[in-house]
Tab-separated table of C-alpha atoms in Angstrom:
chain	number	residue	atom	x	y	z
A	132	UNK	CA	-188.799	149.737	-140.311
A	133	UNK	CA	-189.656	151.925	-137.370
A	134	UNK	CA	-190.783	155.529	-136.989
A	135	UNK	CA	-188.670	156.752	-134.050
A	136	UNK	CA	-185.858	155.693	-131.727
A	137	UNK	CA	-185.498	154.370	-128.209
A	138	UNK	CA	-183.943	156.885	-125.796
A	139	UNK	CA	-181.311	156.218	-123.117
A	140	UNK	CA	-182.450	157.886	-119.911
A	141	UNK	CA	-181.561	158.377	-116.274
A	142	UNK	CA	-184.231	159.399	-113.697
A	143	UNK	CA	-187.798	160.111	-114.901
A	144	UNK	CA	-188.997	160.389	-118.489
A	145	UNK	CA	-190.263	163.949	-118.072
A	146	UNK	CA	-193.958	163.128	-118.487
A	147	UNK	CA	-196.419	162.974	-115.592
A	148	UNK	CA	-198.327	159.741	-115.014
A	149	UNK	CA	-196.183	157.523	-117.210
A	150	UNK	CA	-192.747	155.965	-117.373
A	151	UNK	CA	-190.359	154.998	-114.564
A	152	UNK	CA	-188.746	157.421	-112.106
A	153	UNK	CA	-185.396	155.632	-112.386
A	154	UNK	CA	-183.818	152.538	-113.837
A	155	UNK	CA	-184.468	149.113	-112.313
A	156	UNK	CA	-181.559	149.463	-109.855
A	157	UNK	CA	-182.471	153.026	-108.865
A	158	UNK	CA	-179.155	154.563	-109.910
A	159	UNK	CA	-178.336	153.747	-113.535
A	160	UNK	CA	-179.708	154.140	-117.070
A	161	UNK	CA	-182.476	152.451	-119.045
A	162	UNK	CA	-183.968	152.618	-122.540
A	163	UNK	CA	-187.470	153.937	-123.163
A	164	UNK	CA	-189.885	155.114	-125.832
A	165	UNK	CA	-191.014	158.723	-125.414
A	166	UNK	CA	-194.706	158.938	-126.349
A	167	UNK	CA	-195.112	162.734	-126.191
A	168	UNK	CA	-195.646	164.849	-129.342
A	169	UNK	CA	-194.796	164.475	-132.173
A	170	UNK	CA	-195.562	160.804	-131.523
A	171	UNK	CA	-198.975	159.482	-132.543
A	172	UNK	CA	-200.801	156.250	-131.798
A	173	UNK	CA	-199.171	153.269	-133.487
A	174	UNK	CA	-195.698	154.771	-133.913
A	175	UNK	CA	-193.029	152.068	-133.654
A	176	UNK	CA	-189.500	152.038	-132.157
A	177	UNK	CA	-187.235	148.973	-132.496
A	178	UNK	CA	-183.957	148.215	-130.736
A	179	UNK	CA	-181.914	145.104	-131.600
A	180	UNK	CA	-179.594	142.827	-129.644
A	181	UNK	CA	-176.353	141.455	-131.179
A	182	UNK	CA	-176.687	138.268	-133.268
A	183	UNK	CA	-176.536	134.845	-131.580
A	184	UNK	CA	-176.231	131.361	-133.061
A	185	UNK	CA	-176.951	127.719	-132.245
A	186	UNK	CA	-178.890	128.126	-129.017
A	187	UNK	CA	-179.202	124.981	-126.920
A	188	UNK	CA	-182.284	124.145	-124.872
A	189	UNK	CA	-180.901	126.079	-121.900
A	190	UNK	CA	-180.297	129.316	-123.827
A	191	UNK	CA	-182.446	132.073	-122.356
A	192	UNK	CA	-182.680	135.837	-121.998
A	193	UNK	CA	-183.957	137.853	-119.064
A	194	UNK	CA	-184.944	141.513	-119.011
A	195	UNK	CA	-186.895	144.074	-117.003
A	196	UNK	CA	-189.743	146.148	-118.416
A	197	UNK	CA	-191.832	149.089	-117.186
A	198	UNK	CA	-195.231	149.844	-118.731
A	199	UNK	CA	-197.085	152.501	-116.771
A	200	UNK	CA	-199.646	154.970	-118.098
A	201	UNK	CA	-203.372	155.174	-118.816
A	202	UNK	CA	-202.861	154.815	-122.574
A	203	UNK	CA	-199.857	152.473	-122.627
A	204	UNK	CA	-199.403	150.686	-125.943
A	205	UNK	CA	-197.553	147.431	-126.649
A	206	UNK	CA	-194.096	145.941	-126.095
A	207	UNK	CA	-193.104	143.013	-128.313
A	208	UNK	CA	-189.988	140.856	-128.159
A	209	UNK	CA	-189.247	139.067	-131.429
A	210	UNK	CA	-186.503	136.814	-132.757
A	211	UNK	CA	-185.354	137.825	-136.233
A	212	UNK	CA	-182.907	136.005	-138.535
A	213	UNK	CA	-180.272	137.550	-140.790
A	214	UNK	CA	-182.700	136.988	-143.682
A	215	UNK	CA	-185.245	139.242	-141.970
A	216	UNK	CA	-187.756	136.560	-140.978
A	217	UNK	CA	-189.087	136.868	-137.460
A	218	UNK	CA	-191.605	135.677	-134.914
A	219	UNK	CA	-192.989	137.276	-131.756
A	220	UNK	CA	-191.806	135.424	-128.645
A	221	UNK	CA	-193.432	137.658	-126.028
A	222	UNK	CA	-195.901	140.534	-125.975
A	223	UNK	CA	-197.513	142.758	-123.372
A	224	UNK	CA	-200.056	145.570	-123.775
A	225	UNK	CA	-201.653	148.182	-121.539
A	226	UNK	CA	-200.895	149.632	-118.114
A	227	UNK	CA	-198.932	147.141	-115.962
A	228	UNK	CA	-198.539	149.475	-112.983
A	229	UNK	CA	-195.797	151.856	-111.880
A	230	UNK	CA	-193.166	149.166	-111.298
A	231	UNK	CA	-190.346	147.274	-112.964
A	232	UNK	CA	-191.263	143.680	-113.838
A	233	UNK	CA	-188.858	140.878	-114.802
A	234	UNK	CA	-189.365	138.399	-117.631
A	235	UNK	CA	-187.372	135.401	-118.886
A	236	UNK	CA	-187.686	133.803	-122.324
A	237	UNK	CA	-186.385	130.409	-123.443
A	238	UNK	CA	-184.614	130.661	-126.819
A	239	UNK	CA	-183.638	127.035	-127.480
A	240	UNK	CA	-186.117	126.560	-130.334
A	241	UNK	CA	-185.257	129.787	-132.190
A	242	UNK	CA	-183.828	129.493	-135.723
A	243	UNK	CA	-180.248	130.728	-135.981
A	244	UNK	CA	-178.432	132.972	-136.360
A	245	UNK	CA	-180.877	135.326	-134.671
A	246	UNK	CA	-181.106	138.600	-132.823
A	247	UNK	CA	-183.840	139.896	-130.548
A	248	UNK	CA	-185.925	142.915	-131.453
A	249	UNK	CA	-187.569	144.913	-128.661
A	250	UNK	CA	-190.426	146.816	-130.278
A	251	UNK	CA	-192.313	149.605	-128.498
A	252	UNK	CA	-195.626	150.748	-129.978
A	253	UNK	CA	-197.142	153.986	-128.659
A	254	UNK	CA	-200.691	154.249	-127.357
A	255	UNK	CA	-203.236	156.995	-127.923
A	256	UNK	CA	-201.588	159.757	-125.851
A	257	UNK	CA	-198.410	160.842	-124.059
A	258	UNK	CA	-199.156	158.534	-121.084
A	259	UNK	CA	-197.647	155.651	-123.012
A	260	UNK	CA	-193.914	155.629	-122.178
A	261	UNK	CA	-192.441	152.089	-122.253
A	262	UNK	CA	-189.051	151.195	-120.753
A	263	UNK	CA	-186.673	148.210	-120.708
A	264	UNK	CA	-183.550	147.520	-118.662
A	265	UNK	CA	-180.885	144.895	-117.843
A	266	UNK	CA	-181.120	142.533	-120.822
A	267	UNK	CA	-179.021	139.455	-120.002
A	268	UNK	CA	-178.389	136.435	-122.239
A	269	UNK	CA	-177.609	133.146	-120.504
A	270	UNK	CA	-174.070	131.752	-120.677
A	271	UNK	CA	-175.215	128.907	-122.979
A	272	UNK	CA	-176.249	131.358	-125.729
A	273	UNK	CA	-173.457	131.531	-128.329
A	274	UNK	CA	-172.626	134.830	-129.980
A	275	UNK	CA	-171.992	134.900	-133.722
A	276	UNK	CA	-168.235	134.963	-134.362
A	277	UNK	CA	-168.408	137.973	-136.677
A	278	UNK	CA	-169.818	140.174	-133.946
A	279	UNK	CA	-167.409	142.515	-132.175
A	280	UNK	CA	-168.132	141.196	-128.702
A	281	UNK	CA	-169.996	138.548	-126.736
A	282	UNK	CA	-172.788	140.094	-124.662
A	283	UNK	CA	-172.819	138.212	-121.373
A	284	UNK	CA	-173.112	138.902	-117.662
A	285	UNK	CA	-171.412	136.938	-114.881
A	286	UNK	CA	-172.950	137.511	-111.439
A	287	UNK	CA	-171.820	134.229	-109.799
A	288	UNK	CA	-175.187	134.077	-107.996
A	289	UNK	CA	-175.997	130.518	-109.128
A	290	UNK	CA	-172.705	129.093	-110.405
A	291	UNK	CA	-169.335	130.101	-111.853
A	292	UNK	CA	-170.940	131.415	-115.079
A	293	UNK	CA	-168.398	129.528	-117.195
A	294	UNK	CA	-165.364	130.910	-115.349
A	295	UNK	CA	-162.714	128.403	-114.236
A	296	UNK	CA	-159.792	128.086	-111.810
A	297	UNK	CA	-156.236	127.704	-113.148
A	298	UNK	CA	-154.462	124.624	-111.750
A	299	UNK	CA	-150.975	126.075	-112.301
A	300	UNK	CA	-151.384	128.743	-109.606
A	301	UNK	CA	-151.089	128.195	-105.842
A	302	UNK	CA	-154.366	129.606	-104.542
A	303	UNK	CA	-158.022	129.389	-105.648
A	304	UNK	CA	-160.749	131.983	-105.850
A	305	UNK	CA	-163.741	131.258	-103.583
A	306	UNK	CA	-167.416	131.829	-104.396
A	307	UNK	CA	-169.164	133.400	-101.394
A	308	UNK	CA	-172.406	135.005	-100.210
A	309	UNK	CA	-172.328	137.599	-97.427
A	310	UNK	CA	-169.236	138.902	-95.681
A	311	UNK	CA	-165.817	137.244	-95.688
A	312	UNK	CA	-164.845	135.649	-92.352
A	313	UNK	CA	-162.021	138.141	-91.686
A	314	UNK	CA	-162.471	141.533	-89.980
A	315	UNK	CA	-161.000	144.685	-91.489
A	316	UNK	CA	-160.943	143.323	-95.021
A	317	UNK	CA	-163.250	142.062	-97.752
A	318	UNK	CA	-166.826	143.055	-98.679
A	319	UNK	CA	-169.969	142.545	-96.599
A	320	UNK	CA	-171.963	141.413	-99.631
A	321	UNK	CA	-171.941	141.293	-103.412
A	322	UNK	CA	-172.744	144.128	-105.800
A	323	UNK	CA	-175.062	142.506	-108.353
A	324	UNK	CA	-176.097	145.566	-110.410
A	325	UNK	CA	-179.731	146.177	-111.347
A	326	UNK	CA	-180.957	143.247	-109.273
A	327	UNK	CA	-183.431	142.785	-106.409
A	328	UNK	CA	-180.736	140.461	-104.992
A	329	UNK	CA	-178.405	143.454	-104.468
A	330	UNK	CA	-176.088	142.637	-101.562
A	331	UNK	CA	-177.413	139.085	-101.051
A	332	UNK	CA	-176.032	137.382	-104.130
A	333	UNK	CA	-172.630	135.750	-104.554
A	334	UNK	CA	-169.195	136.989	-105.565
A	335	UNK	CA	-165.671	135.613	-106.060
A	336	UNK	CA	-162.903	136.521	-103.603
A	337	UNK	CA	-159.443	135.524	-102.331
A	338	UNK	CA	-159.222	134.303	-98.735
A	339	UNK	CA	-155.659	135.129	-97.643
A	340	UNK	CA	-155.835	133.995	-94.032
A	341	UNK	CA	-153.036	131.454	-93.448
A	342	UNK	CA	-151.444	132.297	-96.817
A	343	UNK	CA	-147.974	133.730	-97.432
A	344	UNK	CA	-146.882	136.849	-99.308
A	345	UNK	CA	-146.856	136.546	-103.100
A	346	UNK	CA	-149.246	133.660	-103.646
A	347	UNK	CA	-151.479	134.066	-106.673
A	348	UNK	CA	-154.903	132.871	-107.824
A	349	UNK	CA	-156.035	133.014	-111.446
A	350	UNK	CA	-159.648	132.946	-112.617
A	351	UNK	CA	-160.262	132.475	-116.346
A	352	UNK	CA	-163.294	133.783	-118.230
A	353	UNK	CA	-164.924	131.770	-121.026
A	354	UNK	CA	-163.059	132.075	-124.340
A	355	UNK	CA	-164.184	134.784	-126.750
A	356	UNK	CA	-163.654	135.211	-130.464
A	357	UNK	CA	-161.235	137.933	-131.544
A	358	UNK	CA	-163.355	141.072	-132.149
A	359	UNK	CA	-163.520	142.289	-135.739
A	360	UNK	CA	-163.815	145.874	-134.491
A	361	UNK	CA	-161.636	145.917	-131.335
A	362	UNK	CA	-162.526	149.461	-130.258
A	363	UNK	CA	-166.184	148.474	-129.815
A	364	UNK	CA	-165.440	145.469	-127.585
A	365	UNK	CA	-165.231	146.132	-123.853
A	366	UNK	CA	-165.684	144.549	-120.440
A	367	UNK	CA	-167.048	146.077	-117.237
A	368	UNK	CA	-166.541	144.667	-113.758
A	369	UNK	CA	-166.802	145.608	-110.080
A	370	UNK	CA	-163.936	145.049	-107.659
A	371	UNK	CA	-163.492	145.405	-103.877
A	372	UNK	CA	-160.041	145.934	-102.345
A	373	UNK	CA	-160.137	146.822	-98.656
A	374	UNK	CA	-157.445	146.080	-96.065
A	375	UNK	CA	-154.186	147.550	-94.784
A	376	UNK	CA	-151.926	144.920	-96.415
A	377	UNK	CA	-153.534	144.454	-99.812
A	378	UNK	CA	-151.704	142.893	-102.745
A	379	UNK	CA	-152.478	143.376	-106.438
A	380	UNK	CA	-155.333	142.615	-108.831
A	381	UNK	CA	-154.466	142.263	-112.519
A	382	UNK	CA	-156.661	141.731	-115.582
A	383	UNK	CA	-155.064	140.568	-118.819
A	384	UNK	CA	-155.793	138.642	-122.011
A	385	UNK	CA	-154.642	135.080	-122.705
A	386	UNK	CA	-154.286	133.690	-126.244
C-alpha cells in the first residue's frame, strides 16, 4: 500500500526550489507528489495504469518525468500482475535538474496481464516534489478486454498508428507534415500535445483541390472492445477546419 496520493496540478507545485512550473507542454496538467508537511521521508504514493495483456516485443511505454529539488527522493516504475507480483523496470533517484525528461521502456518481456505502477517516494524535506506527464503506451500493447477503455495515443508522427483508409469511399486522407499546399485553408503544422515536436510532427488531412462537392473520405481507428462501463470510456481529438467553403467532419462508431 501507499501512504498518500498523487495530485493533479496545473502551473507550479506551490513550493520554492522543487517541482515543475508547468506541465511538459507548458499549458496542461500533470501528476505530482507533494512533499511538504505532513509528508515525511520515505512516504510512498502509487498511481496505476490500466491493465494490459500479451505484449509483443515492440510493446513499449513512454513518459515524461520531473525530479527537481535538493532532497528529491525516488521514482520507480514497476510492472505488477493481477496476482500482485511485481518487478521494478526503471528507477531514478535524486535531483535531475529543473526540467522535464523523457523515458521509454520496452515491455515485451513483462508477464501478463500487467499494469504499470508509478511510485513516488519522498526525500528528507519539502524540496522533493516528483512529477510525471504524458504516459503513452505503444499501439502494439493490447489492453485487457475487461477494462473500460483502451489507453492509446495516435499522433501520426511516424506512421498511421493502426488507423486505416476505407476502400468504399471516393477520397483518401493524407498524412502530412507542415502546411497544406493550398492558401486560405488547412493548418500550418500539427498539434501534437505535450511534445517537443509541437508543430513539426504529422497529421491527417483531406486535400480537396480538384475534387467535387460531396466526396467523402473515411478513416477507421483500430477496433476496440465494447466497454464494460461505457460512461468511463472516452476519446479526445484535435481538429482543424479553416476555409470559406468547408464541408463536414463526422465521428461515429462502427460495429
